[in-house]
XYZ file of C-alpha atoms in Angstrom:
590
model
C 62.890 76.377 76.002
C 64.940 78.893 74.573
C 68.492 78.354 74.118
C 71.139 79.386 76.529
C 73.537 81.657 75.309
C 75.923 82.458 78.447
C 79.310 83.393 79.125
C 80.990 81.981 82.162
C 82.449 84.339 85.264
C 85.548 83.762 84.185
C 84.700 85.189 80.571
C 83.738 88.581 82.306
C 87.002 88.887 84.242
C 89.075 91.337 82.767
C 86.266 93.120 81.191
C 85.681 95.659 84.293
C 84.109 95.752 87.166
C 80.460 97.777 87.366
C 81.001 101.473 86.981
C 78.141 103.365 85.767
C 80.251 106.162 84.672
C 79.106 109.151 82.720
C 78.490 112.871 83.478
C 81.750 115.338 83.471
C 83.314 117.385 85.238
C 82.935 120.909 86.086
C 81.045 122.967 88.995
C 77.527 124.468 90.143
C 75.260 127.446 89.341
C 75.205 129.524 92.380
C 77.169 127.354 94.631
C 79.639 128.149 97.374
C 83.150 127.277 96.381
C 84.902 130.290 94.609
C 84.837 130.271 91.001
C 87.640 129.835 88.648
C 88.765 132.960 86.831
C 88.111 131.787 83.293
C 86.174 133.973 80.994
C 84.862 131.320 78.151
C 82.543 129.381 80.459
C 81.913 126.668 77.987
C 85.517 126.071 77.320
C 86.062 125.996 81.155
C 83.686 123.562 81.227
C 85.171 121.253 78.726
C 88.687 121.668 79.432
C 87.835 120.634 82.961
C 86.758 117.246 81.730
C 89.521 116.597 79.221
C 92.088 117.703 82.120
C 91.072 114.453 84.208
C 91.301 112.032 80.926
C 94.792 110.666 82.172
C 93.974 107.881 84.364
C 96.114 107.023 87.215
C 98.558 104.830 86.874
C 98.502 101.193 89.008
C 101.353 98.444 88.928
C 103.684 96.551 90.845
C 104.972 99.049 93.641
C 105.130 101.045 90.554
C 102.733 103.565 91.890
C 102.596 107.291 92.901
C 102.994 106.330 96.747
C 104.083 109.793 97.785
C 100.844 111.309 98.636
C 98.262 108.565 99.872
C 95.028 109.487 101.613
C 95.097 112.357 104.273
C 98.367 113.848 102.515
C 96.667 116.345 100.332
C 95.798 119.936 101.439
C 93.145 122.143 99.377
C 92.587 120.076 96.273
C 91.902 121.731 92.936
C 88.389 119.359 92.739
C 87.085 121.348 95.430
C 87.027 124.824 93.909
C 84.040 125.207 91.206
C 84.431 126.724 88.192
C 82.882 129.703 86.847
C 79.378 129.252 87.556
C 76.725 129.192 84.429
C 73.069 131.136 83.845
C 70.298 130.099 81.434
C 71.264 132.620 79.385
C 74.997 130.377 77.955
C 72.654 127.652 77.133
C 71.678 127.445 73.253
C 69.333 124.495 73.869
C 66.807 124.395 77.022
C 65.009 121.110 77.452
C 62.967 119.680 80.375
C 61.633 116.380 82.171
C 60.831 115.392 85.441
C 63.958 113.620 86.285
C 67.319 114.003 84.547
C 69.474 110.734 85.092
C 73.558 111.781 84.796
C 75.095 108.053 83.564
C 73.883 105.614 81.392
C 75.222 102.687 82.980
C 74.025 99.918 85.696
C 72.554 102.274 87.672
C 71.224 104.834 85.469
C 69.732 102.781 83.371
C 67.951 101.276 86.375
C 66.500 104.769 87.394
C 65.807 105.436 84.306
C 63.621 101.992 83.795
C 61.917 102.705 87.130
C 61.487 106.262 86.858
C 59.062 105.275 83.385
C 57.606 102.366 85.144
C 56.199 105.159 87.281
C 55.099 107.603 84.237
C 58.190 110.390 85.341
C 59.436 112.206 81.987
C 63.534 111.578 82.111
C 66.375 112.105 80.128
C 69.512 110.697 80.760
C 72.577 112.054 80.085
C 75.837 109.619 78.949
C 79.523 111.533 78.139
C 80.327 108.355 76.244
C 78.494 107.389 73.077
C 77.773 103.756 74.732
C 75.635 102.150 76.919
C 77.784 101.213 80.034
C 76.402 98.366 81.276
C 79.619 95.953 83.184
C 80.356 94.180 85.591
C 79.975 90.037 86.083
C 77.026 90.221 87.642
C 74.776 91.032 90.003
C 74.240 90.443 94.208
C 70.654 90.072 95.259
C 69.606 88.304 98.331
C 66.749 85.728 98.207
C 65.166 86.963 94.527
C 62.494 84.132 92.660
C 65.518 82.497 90.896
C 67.231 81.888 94.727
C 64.611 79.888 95.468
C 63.831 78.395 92.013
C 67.561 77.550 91.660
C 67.837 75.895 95.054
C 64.806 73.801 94.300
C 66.578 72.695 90.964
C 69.470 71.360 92.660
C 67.543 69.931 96.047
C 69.501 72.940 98.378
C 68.082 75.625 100.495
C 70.087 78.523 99.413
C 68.334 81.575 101.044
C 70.194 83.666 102.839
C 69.936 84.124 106.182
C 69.696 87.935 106.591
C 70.981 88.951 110.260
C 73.864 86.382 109.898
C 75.141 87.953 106.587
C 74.201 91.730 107.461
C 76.259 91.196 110.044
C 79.113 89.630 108.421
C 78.774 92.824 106.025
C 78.934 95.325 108.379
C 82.252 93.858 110.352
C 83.877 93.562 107.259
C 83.015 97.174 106.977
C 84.665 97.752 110.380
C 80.866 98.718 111.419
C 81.684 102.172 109.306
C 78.790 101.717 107.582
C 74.995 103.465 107.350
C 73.744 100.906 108.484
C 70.125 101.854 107.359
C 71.338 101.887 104.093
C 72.882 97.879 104.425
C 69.287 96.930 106.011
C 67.395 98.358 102.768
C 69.803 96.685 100.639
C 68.712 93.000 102.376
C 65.266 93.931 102.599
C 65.090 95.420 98.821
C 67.401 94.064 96.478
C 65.432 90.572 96.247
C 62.362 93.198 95.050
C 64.972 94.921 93.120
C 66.039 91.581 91.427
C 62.648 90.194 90.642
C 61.663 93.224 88.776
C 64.668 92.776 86.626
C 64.160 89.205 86.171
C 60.239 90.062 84.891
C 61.698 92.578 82.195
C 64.491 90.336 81.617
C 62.137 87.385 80.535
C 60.054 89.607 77.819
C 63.495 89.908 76.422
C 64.522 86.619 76.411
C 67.083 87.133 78.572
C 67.598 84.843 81.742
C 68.955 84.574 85.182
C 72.193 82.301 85.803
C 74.823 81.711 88.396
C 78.423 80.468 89.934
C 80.048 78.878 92.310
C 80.495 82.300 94.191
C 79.511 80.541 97.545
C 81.233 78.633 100.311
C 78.574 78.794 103.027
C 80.729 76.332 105.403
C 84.436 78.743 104.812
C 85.240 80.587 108.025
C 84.112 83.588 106.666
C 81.174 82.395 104.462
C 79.639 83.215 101.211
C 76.193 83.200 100.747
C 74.088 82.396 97.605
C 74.084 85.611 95.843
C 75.848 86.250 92.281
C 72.813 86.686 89.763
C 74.248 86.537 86.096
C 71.988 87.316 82.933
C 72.381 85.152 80.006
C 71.028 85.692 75.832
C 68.700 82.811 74.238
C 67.922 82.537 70.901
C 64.558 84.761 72.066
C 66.924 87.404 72.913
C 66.187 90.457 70.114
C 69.369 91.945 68.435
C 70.087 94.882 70.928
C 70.515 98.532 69.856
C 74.554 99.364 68.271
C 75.322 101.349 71.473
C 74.269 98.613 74.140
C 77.221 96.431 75.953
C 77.676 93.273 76.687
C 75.807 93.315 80.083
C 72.383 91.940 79.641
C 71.347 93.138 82.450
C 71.476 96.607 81.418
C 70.988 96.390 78.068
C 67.324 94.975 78.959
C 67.174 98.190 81.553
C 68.039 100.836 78.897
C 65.478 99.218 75.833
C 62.791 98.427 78.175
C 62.708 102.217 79.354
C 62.135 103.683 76.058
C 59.180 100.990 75.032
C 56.818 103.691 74.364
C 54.147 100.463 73.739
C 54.759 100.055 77.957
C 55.192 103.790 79.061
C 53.587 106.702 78.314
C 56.392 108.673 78.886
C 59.263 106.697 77.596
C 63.218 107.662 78.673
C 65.230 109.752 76.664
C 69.175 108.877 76.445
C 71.158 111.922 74.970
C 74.902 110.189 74.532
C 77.918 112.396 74.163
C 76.362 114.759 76.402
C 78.693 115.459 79.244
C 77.411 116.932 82.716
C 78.957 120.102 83.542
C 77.446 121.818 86.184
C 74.324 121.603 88.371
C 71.679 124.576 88.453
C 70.789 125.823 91.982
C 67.750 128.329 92.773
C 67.882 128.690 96.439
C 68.585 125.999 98.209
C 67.068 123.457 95.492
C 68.962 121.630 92.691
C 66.618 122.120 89.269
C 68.819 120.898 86.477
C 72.343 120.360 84.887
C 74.090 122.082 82.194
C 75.826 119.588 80.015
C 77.775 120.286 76.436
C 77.518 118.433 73.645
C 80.414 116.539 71.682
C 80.409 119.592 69.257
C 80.988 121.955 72.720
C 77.480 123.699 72.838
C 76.283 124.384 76.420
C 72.902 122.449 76.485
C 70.567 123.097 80.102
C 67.976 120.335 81.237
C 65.303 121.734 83.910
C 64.016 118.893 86.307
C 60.850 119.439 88.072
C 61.147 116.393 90.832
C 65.031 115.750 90.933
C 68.980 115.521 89.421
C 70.047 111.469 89.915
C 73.610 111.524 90.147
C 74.842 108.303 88.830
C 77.973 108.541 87.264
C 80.401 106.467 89.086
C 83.367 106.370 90.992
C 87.075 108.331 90.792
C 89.384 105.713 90.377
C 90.296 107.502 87.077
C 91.539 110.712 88.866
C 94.577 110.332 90.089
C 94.308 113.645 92.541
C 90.813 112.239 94.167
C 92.396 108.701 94.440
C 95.006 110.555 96.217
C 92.839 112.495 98.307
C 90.242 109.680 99.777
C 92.033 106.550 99.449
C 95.026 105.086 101.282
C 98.178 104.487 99.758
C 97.628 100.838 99.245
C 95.592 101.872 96.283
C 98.917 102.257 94.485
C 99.911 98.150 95.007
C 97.277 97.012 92.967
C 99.000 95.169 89.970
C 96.828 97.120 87.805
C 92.931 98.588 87.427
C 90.328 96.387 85.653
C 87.485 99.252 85.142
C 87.142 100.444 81.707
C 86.831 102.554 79.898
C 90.371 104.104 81.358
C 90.014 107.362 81.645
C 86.560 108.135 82.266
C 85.911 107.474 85.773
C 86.690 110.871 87.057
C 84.453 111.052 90.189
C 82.412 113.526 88.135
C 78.932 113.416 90.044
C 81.216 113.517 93.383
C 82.489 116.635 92.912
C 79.054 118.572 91.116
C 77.226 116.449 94.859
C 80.534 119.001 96.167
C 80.202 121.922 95.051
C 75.969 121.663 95.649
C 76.637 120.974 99.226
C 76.616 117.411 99.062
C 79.300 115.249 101.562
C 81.125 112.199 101.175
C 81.252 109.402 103.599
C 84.055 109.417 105.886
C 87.604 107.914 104.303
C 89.705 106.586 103.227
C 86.923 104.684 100.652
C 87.124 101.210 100.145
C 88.830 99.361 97.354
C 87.101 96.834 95.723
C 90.456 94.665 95.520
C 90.038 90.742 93.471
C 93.487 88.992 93.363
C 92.691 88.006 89.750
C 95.737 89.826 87.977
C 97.891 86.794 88.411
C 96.398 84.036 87.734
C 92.863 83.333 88.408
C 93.120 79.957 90.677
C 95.683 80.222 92.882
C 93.512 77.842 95.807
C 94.242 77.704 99.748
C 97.454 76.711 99.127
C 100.675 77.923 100.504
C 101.480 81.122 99.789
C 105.297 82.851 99.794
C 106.574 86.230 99.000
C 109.132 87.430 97.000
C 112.103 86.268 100.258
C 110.337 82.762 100.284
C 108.707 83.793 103.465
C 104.858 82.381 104.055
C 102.747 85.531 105.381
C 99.443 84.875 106.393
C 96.483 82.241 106.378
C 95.633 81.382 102.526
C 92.089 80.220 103.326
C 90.797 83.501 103.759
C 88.499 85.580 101.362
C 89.078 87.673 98.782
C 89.871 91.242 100.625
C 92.123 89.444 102.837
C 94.295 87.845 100.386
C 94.795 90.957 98.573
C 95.606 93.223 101.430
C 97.860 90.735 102.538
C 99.675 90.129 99.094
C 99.626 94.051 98.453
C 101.886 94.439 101.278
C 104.562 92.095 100.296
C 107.872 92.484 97.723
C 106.542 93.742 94.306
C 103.066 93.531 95.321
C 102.402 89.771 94.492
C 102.577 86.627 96.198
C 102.940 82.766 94.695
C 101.032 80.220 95.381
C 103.063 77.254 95.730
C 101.335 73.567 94.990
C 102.213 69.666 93.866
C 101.495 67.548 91.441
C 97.808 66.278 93.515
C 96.315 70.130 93.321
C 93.518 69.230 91.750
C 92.079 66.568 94.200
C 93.446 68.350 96.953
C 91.823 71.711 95.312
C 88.603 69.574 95.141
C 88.688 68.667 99.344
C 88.843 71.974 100.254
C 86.225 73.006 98.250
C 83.843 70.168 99.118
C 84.959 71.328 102.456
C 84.063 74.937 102.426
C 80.461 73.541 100.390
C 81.131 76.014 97.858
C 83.371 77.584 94.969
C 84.118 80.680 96.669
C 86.353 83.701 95.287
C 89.291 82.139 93.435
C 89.456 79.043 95.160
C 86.760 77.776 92.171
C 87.718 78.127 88.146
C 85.181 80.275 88.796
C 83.061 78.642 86.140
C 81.233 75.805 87.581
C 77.107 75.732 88.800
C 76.890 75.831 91.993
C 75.528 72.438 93.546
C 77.203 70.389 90.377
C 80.457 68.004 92.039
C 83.874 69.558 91.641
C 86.183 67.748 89.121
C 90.244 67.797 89.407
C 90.433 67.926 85.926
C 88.842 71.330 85.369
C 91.866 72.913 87.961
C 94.271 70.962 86.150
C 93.232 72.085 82.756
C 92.915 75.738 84.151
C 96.577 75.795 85.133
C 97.584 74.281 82.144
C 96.037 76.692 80.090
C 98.184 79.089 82.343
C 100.828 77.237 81.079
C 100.732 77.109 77.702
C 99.623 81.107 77.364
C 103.537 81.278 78.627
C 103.101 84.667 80.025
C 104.413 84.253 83.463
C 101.752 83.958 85.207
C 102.136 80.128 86.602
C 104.992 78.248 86.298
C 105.737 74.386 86.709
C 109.081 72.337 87.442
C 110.500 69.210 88.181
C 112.293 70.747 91.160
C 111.791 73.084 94.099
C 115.101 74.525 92.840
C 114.120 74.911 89.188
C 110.429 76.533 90.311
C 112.971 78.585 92.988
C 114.761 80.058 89.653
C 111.613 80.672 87.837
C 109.979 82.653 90.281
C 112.896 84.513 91.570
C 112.295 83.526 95.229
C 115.903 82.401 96.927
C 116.142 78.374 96.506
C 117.006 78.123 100.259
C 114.434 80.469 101.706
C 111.692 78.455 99.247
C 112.754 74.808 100.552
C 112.887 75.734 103.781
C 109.247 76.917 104.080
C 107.841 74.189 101.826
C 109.716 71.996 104.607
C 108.080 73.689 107.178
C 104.716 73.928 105.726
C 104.900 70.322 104.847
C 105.317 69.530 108.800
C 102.519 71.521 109.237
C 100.345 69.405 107.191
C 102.003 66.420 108.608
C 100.754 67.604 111.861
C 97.484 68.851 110.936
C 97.945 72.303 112.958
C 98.665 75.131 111.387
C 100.768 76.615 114.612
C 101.889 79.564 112.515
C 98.914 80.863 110.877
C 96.031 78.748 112.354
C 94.305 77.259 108.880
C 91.968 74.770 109.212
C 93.411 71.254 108.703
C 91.229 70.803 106.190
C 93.224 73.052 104.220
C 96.628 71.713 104.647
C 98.065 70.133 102.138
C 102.187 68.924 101.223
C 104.188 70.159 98.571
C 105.989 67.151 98.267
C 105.551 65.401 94.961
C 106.926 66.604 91.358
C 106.138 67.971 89.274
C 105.887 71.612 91.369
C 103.659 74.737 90.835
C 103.956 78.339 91.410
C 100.698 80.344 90.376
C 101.233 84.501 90.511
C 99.061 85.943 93.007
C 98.387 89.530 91.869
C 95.727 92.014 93.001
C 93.422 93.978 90.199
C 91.507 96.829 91.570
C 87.569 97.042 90.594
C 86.196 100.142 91.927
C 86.558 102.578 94.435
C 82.911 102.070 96.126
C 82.867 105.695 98.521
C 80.918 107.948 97.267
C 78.440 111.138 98.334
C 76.301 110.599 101.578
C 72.781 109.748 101.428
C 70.281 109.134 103.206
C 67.815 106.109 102.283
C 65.679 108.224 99.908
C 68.988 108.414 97.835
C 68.856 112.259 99.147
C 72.663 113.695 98.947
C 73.044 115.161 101.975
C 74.561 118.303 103.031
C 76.911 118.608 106.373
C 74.474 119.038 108.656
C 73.178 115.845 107.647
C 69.894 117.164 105.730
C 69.145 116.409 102.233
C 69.620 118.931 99.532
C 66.184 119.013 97.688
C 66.253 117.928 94.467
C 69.810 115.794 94.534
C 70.037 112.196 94.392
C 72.979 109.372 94.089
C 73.081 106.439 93.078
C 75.894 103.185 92.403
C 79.216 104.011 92.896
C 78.341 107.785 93.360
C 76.988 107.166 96.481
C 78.745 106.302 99.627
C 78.148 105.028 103.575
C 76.807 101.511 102.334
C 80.799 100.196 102.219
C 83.410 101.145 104.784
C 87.225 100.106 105.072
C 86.614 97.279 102.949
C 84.372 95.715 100.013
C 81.876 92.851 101.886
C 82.201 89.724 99.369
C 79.805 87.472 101.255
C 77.385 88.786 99.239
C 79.118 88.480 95.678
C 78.378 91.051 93.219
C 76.426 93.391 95.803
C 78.094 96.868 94.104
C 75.820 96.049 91.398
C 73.065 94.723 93.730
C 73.228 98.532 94.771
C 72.743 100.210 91.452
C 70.476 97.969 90.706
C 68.423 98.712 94.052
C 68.804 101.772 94.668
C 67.407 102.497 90.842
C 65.063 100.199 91.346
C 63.843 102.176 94.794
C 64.108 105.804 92.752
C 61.314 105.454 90.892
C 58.664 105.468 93.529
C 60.944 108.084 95.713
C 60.649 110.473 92.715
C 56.945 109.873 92.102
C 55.473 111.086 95.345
């Protein structure tokens, strides 16, 4: 058996959430939109993409708030630049597909498009592979059921429960087409991974991203990919997502495909070509500025992420709460410009309705902050703590400075431990976030977490032998914070939560020293709206039809997500790239 080289959840967090981000921006051959009234079309086309570089900035209340979604008239991302002919291009190359983004789902198209012989070059801005993320939601793969068996559980998901928990946390927004193919393909999706994965030594893991008995429940989902020692040394450019990094090398094995991918990094997307009412290629320039054109016979994939890097499209489709996020997670900063949005734009393409979902995790505080009382900034307890993750971090984003403390006693760990082996599960940052799902849950590991906290001394958690003195580090009035620890601690007494309505289960006393008061900050992920399609991965125009020869995919693509991010099914942004990808393949080949 090969040996397991992993890193745990909590190893990932911090290093971005999935954004397959690639392709610039700039406009469309032929399209609509007037053009701009530049006379160097190259350098239009570059200066377009440096002008978005700046990435917007998040913090604290901090934020830009005077705008906020629907306050924007006529933005400058709508208008296309000057338009480009064959004739600017010094290089003219040619496939069947042309993939814009090397990242998760990109590199999935790209691995599916050779699996079913289709010529395709992909196009990355960046010189790097980018593969992210944590990991990735599937429902019911081979490893599901393998895993379950392992640990004597059933952990398959039962699909109409958790479709429907997805699309009411969506506020039934949705495409709902699009969340059925998800359930019905992503287990396909995954197992085709998995079978690449294993001729690289690479192997399927998981966390305690699951609390199937919580009030709003989280299924068995969250597919991580480990290294073993039978893991080759990967290419310079890959990342650390194994995943992807198997995606991208097994596309060019020209020993498994006749017609192996072709990556061309530092390329940047510029501008779809248009004959009629069909999408053929995409001009692109190279990092030396040359204006490069790539024909494709069968389609354009559009794969390039989301706009959480420009701070006018933020602006424009997202509500203001965008700007109480304690900060972004995604990296690279600065190149998640909604690039493939706005070329979907100007070809005709629509997005989903708005404002677009946040995918919000309350992990810039501390990362274990439990289902214990929470207070704000005036000492004032705001909502029910046993909630999951979108709730808490709506909830905190609203409050003083955009943060919340959670306030616990000396017993937090074997408390932390009976609400967990009440929920059956980890779930989102109730868990270290490191554990295997089905092992027990030890105090010690939430006791060593926190005092990790402590010792990294960077405000983050604090401890005290007083409420007063944790009053004075936090900066929440003394009085206000005794009063509602005496409060809450009558609530416990009683078992009834009469002001919030948490499950006894739940409720436990602040009432014996030493004190604790863990920072409860929100970090935002992704902005998951994107370009409507319909479940051919067809960008549609607004009539609703498909414009021939344009596809999106990942974060590019919109109407699967709606109001808010679903986390019952951790990891399913991912799940989507990965599927969708997955699905392109056989869409392009007929």
């Amino acid at each position: 058996m090969p040996k397991k080289n992993t890193l745990s959840r909590r190893s990932f967090i911090g290093l971005g959430a999935t954004a397959a981000i690639a392709a610039g921006a700039a406009g469309l051959a032929g399209c609509s939109p007037a053009p701009t009234d530049s006379g160097d079309k190259a350098s239009a086309a570059g200066d377009a993409a440096a002008e978005q570089s700046e990435a917007i900035g998040f913090g604290g209340g901090g934020g830009n708030t005077t705008m906020g979604y629907g306050r924007i008239q006529n933005p400058s991302f709508m208008t296309a630049p000057q338009a480009l002919s064959e004739s600017d291009a010094t290089e003219v190359q040619e496939a069947e597909v042309i993939v814009l983004g090397a990242g998760n789902a990109g590199c999935a198209a790209a691995a599916s498009c050779a699996d079913h012989n289709l010529s395709t070059i992909v196009l990355e801005k960046l010189p790097t592979v980018q593969g992210r993320g944590g990991g990735i939601g599937l429902c019911n793969t081979k490893f599901t059921k393998s895993y379950g068996e392992s640990i004597g559980q059933d952990l398959t998901v039962n699909i109409p429960e958790a479709q429907h928990l997805w699309v009411r946390s969506c506020g039934s927004r949705v495409n709902e087409a699009l969340v059925s193919l998800w359930f019905n393909k992503s287990g396909e999706a995954g197992d085709w991974l998995i079978d690449k994965a294993a001729e690289y030594g690479v192997e399927p893991d998981s966390f305690r991203a699951y609390a199937p008995k919580a009030i709003i429940p989280e299924s068995f989902s969250y597919h991580q990919f480990h290294k073993t020692d039978a893991t080759p040394e990967w290419p310079a450019e890959c990342s650390y997502f194994q995943a992807t990094n198997v995606l991208y090398v097994d596309s060019q094995d020209a020993s498994k495909h006749d017609k192996p991918a072709t990556y061309r990094f530092e390329t940047t997307a510029t501008q779809l070509l248009k004959e009629g009412d069909k999408v053929t290629g995409v001009f692109a320039t190279d990092k030396d500025g040359n204006v490069l054109l790539f024909k494709a016979s069968k389609g354009v994939v559009i794969a390039t992420g989301g706009i959480h890097d420009d701070p006018e499209m933020v602006d424009y489709y997202c509500e203001e709460n965008v700007h109480h996020v304690l900060e972004c997670q995604n990296t690279p900063v600065g190149y998640s410009t909604g690039d493939g949005i706005k070329m979907g734009l100007w070809a005709g393409g629509t997005v989903q309705d708005g404002p677009f979902p946040l995918m919000l995790h309350p992990q810039a505080g501390l990362q274990f902050h439990g289902a214990f009382m929470f207070l704000n900034m005036e000492g004032e307890r705001f909502m029910n703590e046993a909630t999951w993750v979108q709730g808490k971090s709506m909830n905190v984003m609203h409050q003083t400075d955009d943060i919340a403390w959670s306030i616990f006693d000396a017993d937090f760990g074997e408390q932390n431990v009976k609400a967990l082996e009440f929920s059956g599960g980890g779930g989102m940052f109730w868990d270290t976030m490191g554990g295997d799902v089905g092992a027990p849950f030890v105090a010690q590991d939430y006791i060593d977490f926190v005092n990790t906290g402590l010792e990294a001394d960077d405000g983050k958690v604090f401890k005290a032998d007083t409420l007063d003195e944790l009053a004075e580090l936090t900066g929440i009035p003394a009085d206000k914070l005794k009063a509602s620890v005496a409060r809450y601690n009558e609530i416990a007494a009683a078992g009834s939560d009469d002001d919030f309505h948490k499950q006894q289960e739940y409720l436990f006393p602040v009432e014996k020293a030493p004190f604790y008061a863990a920072k409860v900050g929100v970090a935002l992920l992704a902005i998951v709206g994107g370009l409507k399609i319909n479940t051919d991965m067809q960008v549609l125009d607004a009539n609703r039809q498909p414009i021939e020869g344009l596809y999106a995919t990942g974060n590019a693509s919109g109407d699967i997500y709606a109001v808010d991010y679903p986390i019952n099914m951790a990891g399913n942004s991912n799940g989507r790239a990965l599927t969708w990808g997955y699905l392109l393949g056989d869409i392009l080949s007929k």
